[in-house]
Amino acid sequence: GGGGGGKGGRGGSGRSRAAVCYKEPSINVKCRQGANPWALNSSKDLNTSSSSSPDAHSAEAEAQAEGEEELLGGEGGVVAVLSEEHGALLVQRARSLLLARNSASGGEGSVEYERRASEQPPPVRVGSKVEGWGMLFHCEGVLGKGGWSTVFKLRRVRTDRADVLSDLEGESLSALKVLRQENPWELHVSHRLHREVAAAARSSLLELKWGLEAEGATLLLADYKHAFSLQDLVNAHRRSGKKMDEHVVAFYAIEVLRCVEAMHGAGILHADLKPDNILLRDDHPSEAEWEYDPRGAPGGFSSKGVMLIDYGCAIDRRLYSPGVKFEGR
């Protein structure tokens, strides 16, 4: 997960695991946990174009890009989401949509995405400097590692961007997810979510702000805000031998359902919900009180909850024909 301490990418054990199944009136989704449905051969260059005209940055250009693409799956068809062919189609579709809404201005509704298919990705090592997106970072450590990616903790030491706060003015920590494949799918999902969900739900869904595709790798950058996951909380209670208070369990369960409802409302299925991909959110960590305030005052319940991360298995229903079914095996 790009926004915190969750594990980055899919697991690589290859063991058979139970399916995750979401059922709605018009859709049935099955995706095997621990698998990467978008795995690609990185040597396949599906879209070498990395430039777009100013007109392509407009909403009209994006709508045109979406309208020109044929819906996947066919009416009432079945899509094998773990197939390489389907993964290639999704990556190609994500690239065209990202290029259509790409903008270097950093304005609302834009996303910064760049593809350099013939260039090596910038090296990322603990203790070294990382430069990109008009900023210079120091890599402080590894937040998580999976079969397909590693998430690094970065501290911003310099910025040449007017839209990014300097270290003395605000937050300077970032999370950098380095995928070992050319795949901007998570950036597409993140942008669609933050463009379409209600403002009150955005703090509960990871926002990937910048993306770079290079030869054999993809770099995704997000703000680093929440360090602990629901899995960390469960493990802490197990070690202490204590049970979690049922009021706390109910609170986090409601928060997770609220996030899932927001994602489904935007046409996105997460398809990889697990404690590792659910961060504990506290938007005002300096406030120790958990006093309920129906007005949503800072430090109250409205500023605490969860944040869903890791969109690697997410399904964008708007790219598919009505009634299509997804199978992960």
Short mmCIF file of C-alpha atoms in Angstrom, two decimals:
data_model
loop_
_atom_site.label_atom_id
_atom_site.label_comp_id
_atom_site.label_asym_id
_atom_site.label_seq_id
_atom_site.Cartn_x
_atom_site.Cartn_y
_atom_site.Cartn_z
CA GLY A 1 0.00 0.00 0.00
CA GLY A 2 1.42 3.34 -1.03
CA GLY A 3 0.11 5.42 1.87
CA GLY A 4 1.37 3.74 4.95
CA GLY A 5 2.76 0.67 6.60
CA GLY A 6 0.72 -1.92 4.74
CA LYS A 7 2.40 -4.56 2.63
CA GLY A 8 3.17 -3.43 -0.90
CA GLY A 9 1.96 -5.53 -3.78
CA ARG A 10 0.72 -9.10 -3.96
CA GLY A 11 2.13 -12.01 -2.08
CA GLY A 12 4.23 -14.49 -3.96
CA SER A 13 3.73 -17.72 -2.03
CA GLY A 14 1.66 -19.36 -4.76
CA ARG A 15 -0.43 -21.18 -2.14
CA SER A 16 -4.09 -21.73 -2.84
CA ARG A 17 -6.23 -19.35 -0.80
CA ALA A 18 -9.93 -18.82 -0.35
CA ALA A 19 -11.66 -16.58 -2.87
CA VAL A 20 -12.92 -13.13 -1.98
CA CYS A 21 -16.44 -12.80 -3.34
CA TYR A 22 -18.46 -9.57 -3.67
CA LYS A 23 -22.05 -10.04 -4.79
CA GLU A 24 -24.32 -7.34 -6.15
CA PRO A 25 -27.51 -7.65 -8.22
CA SER A 26 -25.67 -7.34 -11.52
CA ILE A 27 -22.17 -8.53 -10.75
CA ASN A 28 -20.28 -11.44 -9.23
CA VAL A 29 -16.59 -10.92 -8.51
CA LYS A 30 -14.15 -13.63 -7.55
CA CYS A 31 -10.50 -12.77 -7.06
CA ARG A 32 -8.03 -15.12 -5.39
CA GLN A 33 -6.19 -13.46 -2.52
CA GLY A 34 -2.44 -13.23 -2.87
CA ALA A 35 -2.49 -13.20 -6.67
CA ASN A 36 -1.68 -10.32 -8.99
CA PRO A 37 -4.40 -10.05 -11.63
CA TRP A 38 -2.53 -7.45 -13.64
CA ALA A 39 0.81 -9.28 -13.94
CA LEU A 40 2.49 -8.38 -17.23
CA ASN A 41 5.59 -9.07 -19.21
CA SER A 42 7.24 -5.66 -18.83
CA SER A 43 8.89 -5.95 -22.26
CA LYS A 44 5.50 -5.43 -23.90
CA ASP A 45 5.31 -1.78 -24.86
CA LEU A 46 1.61 -1.19 -25.36
CA ASN A 47 1.74 2.59 -25.55
CA THR A 48 5.02 4.33 -26.20
CA SER A 49 3.55 7.80 -26.41
CA SER A 50 4.32 9.93 -23.34
CA SER A 51 3.30 13.30 -24.70
CA SER A 52 -0.10 14.92 -24.96
CA SER A 53 -1.33 18.23 -26.21
CA PRO A 54 -2.79 20.87 -23.86
CA ASP A 55 -6.25 19.97 -25.15
CA ALA A 56 -5.76 16.42 -23.86
CA HIS A 57 -5.64 17.79 -20.31
CA SER A 58 -9.27 18.82 -20.43
CA ALA A 59 -12.29 16.92 -19.18
CA GLU A 60 -13.57 16.81 -22.76
CA ALA A 61 -10.45 14.97 -23.88
CA GLU A 62 -10.84 12.44 -21.10
CA ALA A 63 -14.50 11.87 -21.92
CA GLN A 64 -13.54 11.36 -25.54
CA ALA A 65 -10.85 8.85 -24.54
CA GLU A 66 -13.38 6.92 -22.48
CA GLY A 67 -16.06 7.08 -25.17
CA GLU A 68 -13.77 5.81 -27.91
CA GLU A 69 -12.87 2.68 -25.97
CA GLU A 70 -15.05 -0.39 -26.37
CA LEU A 71 -16.49 -1.80 -23.14
CA LEU A 72 -14.71 -4.97 -22.04
CA GLY A 73 -16.25 -8.36 -21.42
CA GLY A 74 -19.25 -8.20 -23.72
CA GLU A 75 -22.87 -8.21 -22.59
CA GLY A 76 -23.19 -10.76 -19.79
CA GLY A 77 -19.71 -12.13 -20.52
CA VAL A 78 -17.12 -13.60 -18.16
CA VAL A 79 -13.73 -11.94 -17.62
CA ALA A 80 -10.75 -13.92 -16.30
CA VAL A 81 -9.04 -11.17 -14.31
CA LEU A 82 -5.89 -13.23 -13.69
CA SER A 83 -5.11 -13.69 -17.38
CA GLU A 84 -2.14 -11.87 -18.88
CA GLU A 85 -4.20 -10.84 -21.91
CA HIS A 86 -6.79 -9.12 -19.73
CA GLY A 87 -4.10 -7.46 -17.64
CA ALA A 88 -2.50 -6.04 -20.79
CA LEU A 89 -5.83 -4.57 -21.89
CA LEU A 90 -6.33 -2.87 -18.52
CA VAL A 91 -2.85 -1.37 -18.47
CA GLN A 92 -3.32 -0.02 -21.98
CA ARG A 93 -6.70 1.45 -21.00
CA ALA A 94 -5.27 3.01 -17.82
CA ARG A 95 -2.46 4.64 -19.79
CA SER A 96 -4.81 6.24 -22.31
CA LEU A 97 -7.08 7.61 -19.57
CA LEU A 98 -4.17 8.92 -17.49
CA LEU A 99 -2.65 10.66 -20.50
CA ALA A 100 -6.03 12.24 -21.26
CA ARG A 101 -6.27 13.78 -17.81
CA ASN A 102 -2.55 14.32 -17.28
CA SER A 103 -1.51 17.78 -16.14
CA ALA A 104 1.70 19.31 -14.87
CA SER A 105 -0.22 22.10 -13.16
CA GLY A 106 -1.19 20.03 -10.15
CA GLY A 107 -4.68 21.54 -10.22
CA GLU A 108 -7.82 19.91 -8.89
CA GLY A 109 -9.00 17.01 -11.01
CA SER A 110 -5.61 16.49 -12.64
CA VAL A 111 -3.06 13.75 -12.21
CA GLU A 112 0.66 13.78 -12.90
CA TYR A 113 1.67 10.75 -14.92
CA GLU A 114 4.70 10.24 -17.10
CA ARG A 115 5.81 7.27 -19.19
CA ARG A 116 9.45 6.76 -20.12
CA ALA A 117 9.41 3.27 -21.59
CA SER A 118 13.03 3.35 -22.81
CA GLU A 119 14.61 4.79 -19.63
CA GLN A 120 15.78 3.05 -16.48
CA PRO A 121 13.84 3.98 -13.32
CA PRO A 122 15.61 6.19 -10.77
CA PRO A 123 17.39 4.05 -8.16
CA VAL A 124 15.70 3.88 -4.76
CA ARG A 125 17.81 2.65 -1.84
CA VAL A 126 17.56 3.21 1.91
CA GLY A 127 19.84 6.07 2.91
CA SER A 128 20.08 7.52 -0.60
CA LYS A 129 18.56 10.58 -2.26
CA VAL A 130 15.62 10.22 -4.66
CA GLU A 131 14.75 12.98 -7.12
CA GLY A 132 11.53 13.33 -9.06
CA TRP A 133 8.41 15.42 -9.70
CA GLY A 134 10.33 18.63 -8.95
CA MET A 135 11.27 17.40 -5.47
CA LEU A 136 14.26 15.88 -3.70
CA PHE A 137 13.75 13.17 -1.08
CA HIS A 138 15.84 11.23 1.41
CA CYS A 139 14.89 7.53 1.64
CA GLU A 140 14.55 6.71 5.34
CA GLY A 141 13.48 3.07 5.22
CA VAL A 142 11.16 0.34 3.96
CA LEU A 143 7.50 0.43 5.02
CA GLY A 144 6.45 -2.84 3.42
CA LYS A 145 7.44 -5.43 0.85
CA GLY A 146 5.46 -7.89 -1.26
CA GLY A 147 5.93 -10.19 -4.19
CA TRP A 148 5.49 -7.41 -6.74
CA SER A 149 6.50 -4.19 -5.01
CA THR A 150 8.34 -2.42 -2.20
CA VAL A 151 7.06 0.65 -0.33
CA PHE A 152 9.68 3.15 0.88
CA LYS A 153 9.39 5.95 3.42
CA LEU A 154 10.73 9.24 2.04
CA ARG A 155 11.36 12.60 3.64
CA ARG A 156 11.20 15.62 1.37
CA VAL A 157 14.27 17.80 1.72
CA ARG A 158 13.63 20.23 -1.14
CA THR A 159 10.87 21.23 -3.50
CA ASP A 160 10.79 23.54 -6.49
CA ARG A 161 7.00 23.30 -6.73
CA ALA A 162 4.66 26.10 -5.68
CA ASP A 163 1.84 23.59 -5.09
CA VAL A 164 3.85 21.53 -2.58
CA LEU A 165 4.50 22.81 0.93
CA SER A 166 8.11 23.10 2.06
CA ASP A 167 9.35 21.17 5.08
CA LEU A 168 8.93 24.19 7.35
CA GLU A 169 5.35 24.81 6.23
CA GLY A 170 3.75 21.38 6.47
CA GLU A 171 4.07 17.63 6.14
CA SER A 172 7.24 16.39 4.48
CA LEU A 173 6.85 12.60 4.61
CA SER A 174 5.89 10.55 1.56
CA ALA A 175 5.43 6.89 0.70
CA LEU A 176 6.89 5.64 -2.58
CA LYS A 177 5.61 2.36 -3.99
CA VAL A 178 8.01 0.79 -6.49
CA LEU A 179 6.36 -1.84 -8.67
CA ARG A 180 8.58 -4.28 -10.52
CA GLN A 181 6.48 -3.98 -13.66
CA GLU A 182 5.17 -1.27 -15.97
CA ASN A 183 1.66 -0.82 -14.67
CA PRO A 184 -0.12 2.47 -13.80
CA TRP A 185 -3.43 0.80 -12.89
CA GLU A 186 -3.38 1.87 -9.23
CA LEU A 187 -2.84 5.50 -10.25
CA HIS A 188 -5.89 5.34 -12.50
CA VAL A 189 -8.04 3.84 -9.73
CA SER A 190 -6.85 6.37 -7.16
CA HIS A 191 -7.56 9.32 -9.42
CA ARG A 192 -11.01 8.07 -10.36
CA LEU A 193 -11.91 7.56 -6.69
CA HIS A 194 -10.75 10.98 -5.54
CA ARG A 195 -12.47 12.66 -8.44
CA GLU A 196 -15.84 11.00 -7.88
CA VAL A 197 -16.37 10.06 -4.21
CA ALA A 198 -17.88 12.55 -1.77
CA ALA A 199 -15.42 14.92 -0.11
CA ALA A 200 -16.11 13.40 3.33
CA ALA A 201 -14.86 9.98 2.14
CA ARG A 202 -11.63 11.07 0.45
CA SER A 203 -9.52 11.04 3.60
CA SER A 204 -10.41 7.35 3.98
CA LEU A 205 -9.10 6.33 0.54
CA LEU A 206 -5.42 6.44 -0.38
CA GLU A 207 -4.60 9.14 -2.93
CA LEU A 208 -1.69 8.50 -5.26
CA LYS A 209 -0.61 11.93 -6.47
CA TRP A 210 2.22 11.23 -8.86
CA GLY A 211 3.19 8.33 -11.11
CA LEU A 212 6.14 7.42 -13.31
CA GLU A 213 6.50 4.43 -15.62
CA ALA A 214 10.00 3.50 -16.70
CA GLU A 215 11.61 0.40 -18.15
CA GLY A 216 10.40 -2.56 -16.10
CA ALA A 217 9.10 -0.48 -13.18
CA THR A 218 6.40 1.91 -11.99
CA LEU A 219 6.84 4.48 -9.20
CA LEU A 220 3.78 5.75 -7.31
CA LEU A 221 4.02 8.56 -4.75
CA ALA A 222 1.58 9.45 -1.96
CA ASP A 223 1.62 11.43 1.27
CA TYR A 224 2.63 9.36 4.29
CA LYS A 225 0.18 9.98 7.13
CA HIS A 226 -0.86 6.80 8.91
CA ALA A 227 1.73 4.32 10.12
CA PHE A 228 -0.30 1.47 11.60
CA SER A 229 -2.69 -1.00 10.00
CA LEU A 230 -5.66 -2.90 11.35
CA GLN A 231 -3.42 -5.98 11.28
CA ASP A 232 -0.99 -4.19 13.62
CA LEU A 233 -3.87 -3.49 16.01
CA VAL A 234 -5.03 -7.11 15.94
CA ASN A 235 -1.47 -8.36 16.53
CA ALA A 236 -1.00 -5.98 19.47
CA HIS A 237 -4.09 -7.38 21.17
CA ARG A 238 -2.96 -10.94 20.51
CA ARG A 239 0.43 -10.26 22.10
CA SER A 240 -1.17 -8.69 25.15
CA GLY A 241 -3.65 -11.54 25.54
CA LYS A 242 -6.52 -9.07 25.63
CA LYS A 243 -9.62 -8.93 23.51
CA MET A 244 -10.46 -5.82 21.54
CA ASP A 245 -13.35 -3.85 23.00
CA GLU A 246 -16.49 -4.58 20.98
CA HIS A 247 -17.24 -0.86 20.67
CA VAL A 248 -13.86 -0.40 18.95
CA VAL A 249 -14.56 -3.40 16.71
CA ALA A 250 -17.94 -1.94 15.76
CA PHE A 251 -16.41 1.48 15.07
CA TYR A 252 -13.79 0.11 12.67
CA ALA A 253 -16.28 -2.27 11.02
CA ILE A 254 -18.59 0.65 10.27
CA GLU A 255 -15.67 2.67 8.93
CA VAL A 256 -14.61 -0.14 6.57
CA LEU A 257 -18.17 -0.54 5.31
CA ARG A 258 -18.40 3.21 4.77
CA CYS A 259 -15.25 3.12 2.64
CA VAL A 260 -16.45 0.14 0.62
CA GLU A 261 -19.79 1.84 0.03
CA ALA A 262 -18.00 4.97 -1.24
CA MET A 263 -15.82 2.91 -3.59
CA HIS A 264 -18.78 0.96 -4.96
CA GLY A 265 -20.66 4.21 -5.48
CA ALA A 266 -17.80 5.34 -7.73
CA GLY A 267 -17.91 2.06 -9.66
CA ILE A 268 -14.73 0.63 -8.10
CA LEU A 269 -14.41 -2.75 -6.34
CA HIS A 270 -11.35 -3.05 -4.09
CA ALA A 271 -11.20 -6.87 -4.42
CA ASP A 272 -8.34 -7.26 -1.91
CA LEU A 273 -9.76 -6.23 1.47
CA LYS A 274 -7.69 -7.54 4.37
CA PRO A 275 -6.32 -6.06 7.63
CA ASP A 276 -2.94 -5.28 6.02
CA ASN A 277 -4.67 -3.01 3.49
CA ILE A 278 -6.63 -1.07 6.10
CA LEU A 279 -4.70 1.70 7.86
CA LEU A 280 -5.82 3.32 11.11
CA ARG A 281 -6.61 6.96 10.33
CA ASP A 282 -6.16 9.85 12.73
CA ASP A 283 -6.29 13.21 10.98
CA HIS A 284 -5.48 15.10 14.21
CA PRO A 285 -2.92 12.95 16.07
CA SER A 286 -2.10 15.80 18.46
CA GLU A 287 -5.63 15.53 19.87
CA ALA A 288 -5.64 12.71 22.43
CA GLU A 289 -9.38 12.90 23.15
CA TRP A 290 -11.87 10.59 21.51
CA GLU A 291 -14.87 12.61 22.56
CA TYR A 292 -17.90 12.30 20.33
CA ASP A 293 -19.00 15.57 18.76
CA PRO A 294 -21.95 15.42 16.33
CA ARG A 295 -20.67 18.61 14.68
CA GLY A 296 -17.51 16.80 13.57
CA ALA A 297 -15.08 18.95 15.53
CA PRO A 298 -11.34 18.29 15.04
CA GLY A 299 -10.19 15.46 17.24
CA GLY A 300 -13.64 13.85 17.35
CA PHE A 301 -14.83 10.65 15.72
CA SER A 302 -15.11 12.25 12.29
CA SER A 303 -11.34 12.70 12.15
CA LYS A 304 -10.60 9.08 13.07
CA GLY A 305 -11.30 5.84 11.27
CA VAL A 306 -9.55 3.88 8.53
CA MET A 307 -7.88 4.40 5.17
CA LEU A 308 -8.05 1.75 2.45
CA ILE A 309 -4.84 1.23 0.48
CA ASP A 310 -3.47 -0.97 -2.31
CA TYR A 311 -5.60 -0.79 -5.46
CA GLY A 312 -3.58 -3.42 -7.34
CA CYS A 313 -6.53 -5.83 -7.58
CA ALA A 314 -9.24 -3.17 -7.91
CA ILE A 315 -11.86 -3.49 -10.63
CA ASP A 316 -13.24 -0.45 -12.45
CA ARG A 317 -16.76 -1.52 -13.39
CA ARG A 318 -17.19 1.39 -15.81
CA LEU A 319 -14.78 -0.24 -18.22
CA TYR A 320 -17.00 -3.30 -18.59
CA SER A 321 -20.33 -4.12 -20.18
CA PRO A 322 -23.38 -4.42 -17.90
CA GLY A 323 -23.85 -7.83 -16.29
CA VAL A 324 -20.27 -8.98 -16.86
CA LYS A 325 -18.86 -11.51 -14.38
CA PHE A 326 -15.28 -11.60 -13.13
CA GLU A 327 -13.46 -14.78 -12.21
CA GLY A 328 -9.99 -14.97 -10.70
CA ARG A 329 -9.33 -18.61 -11.46
#
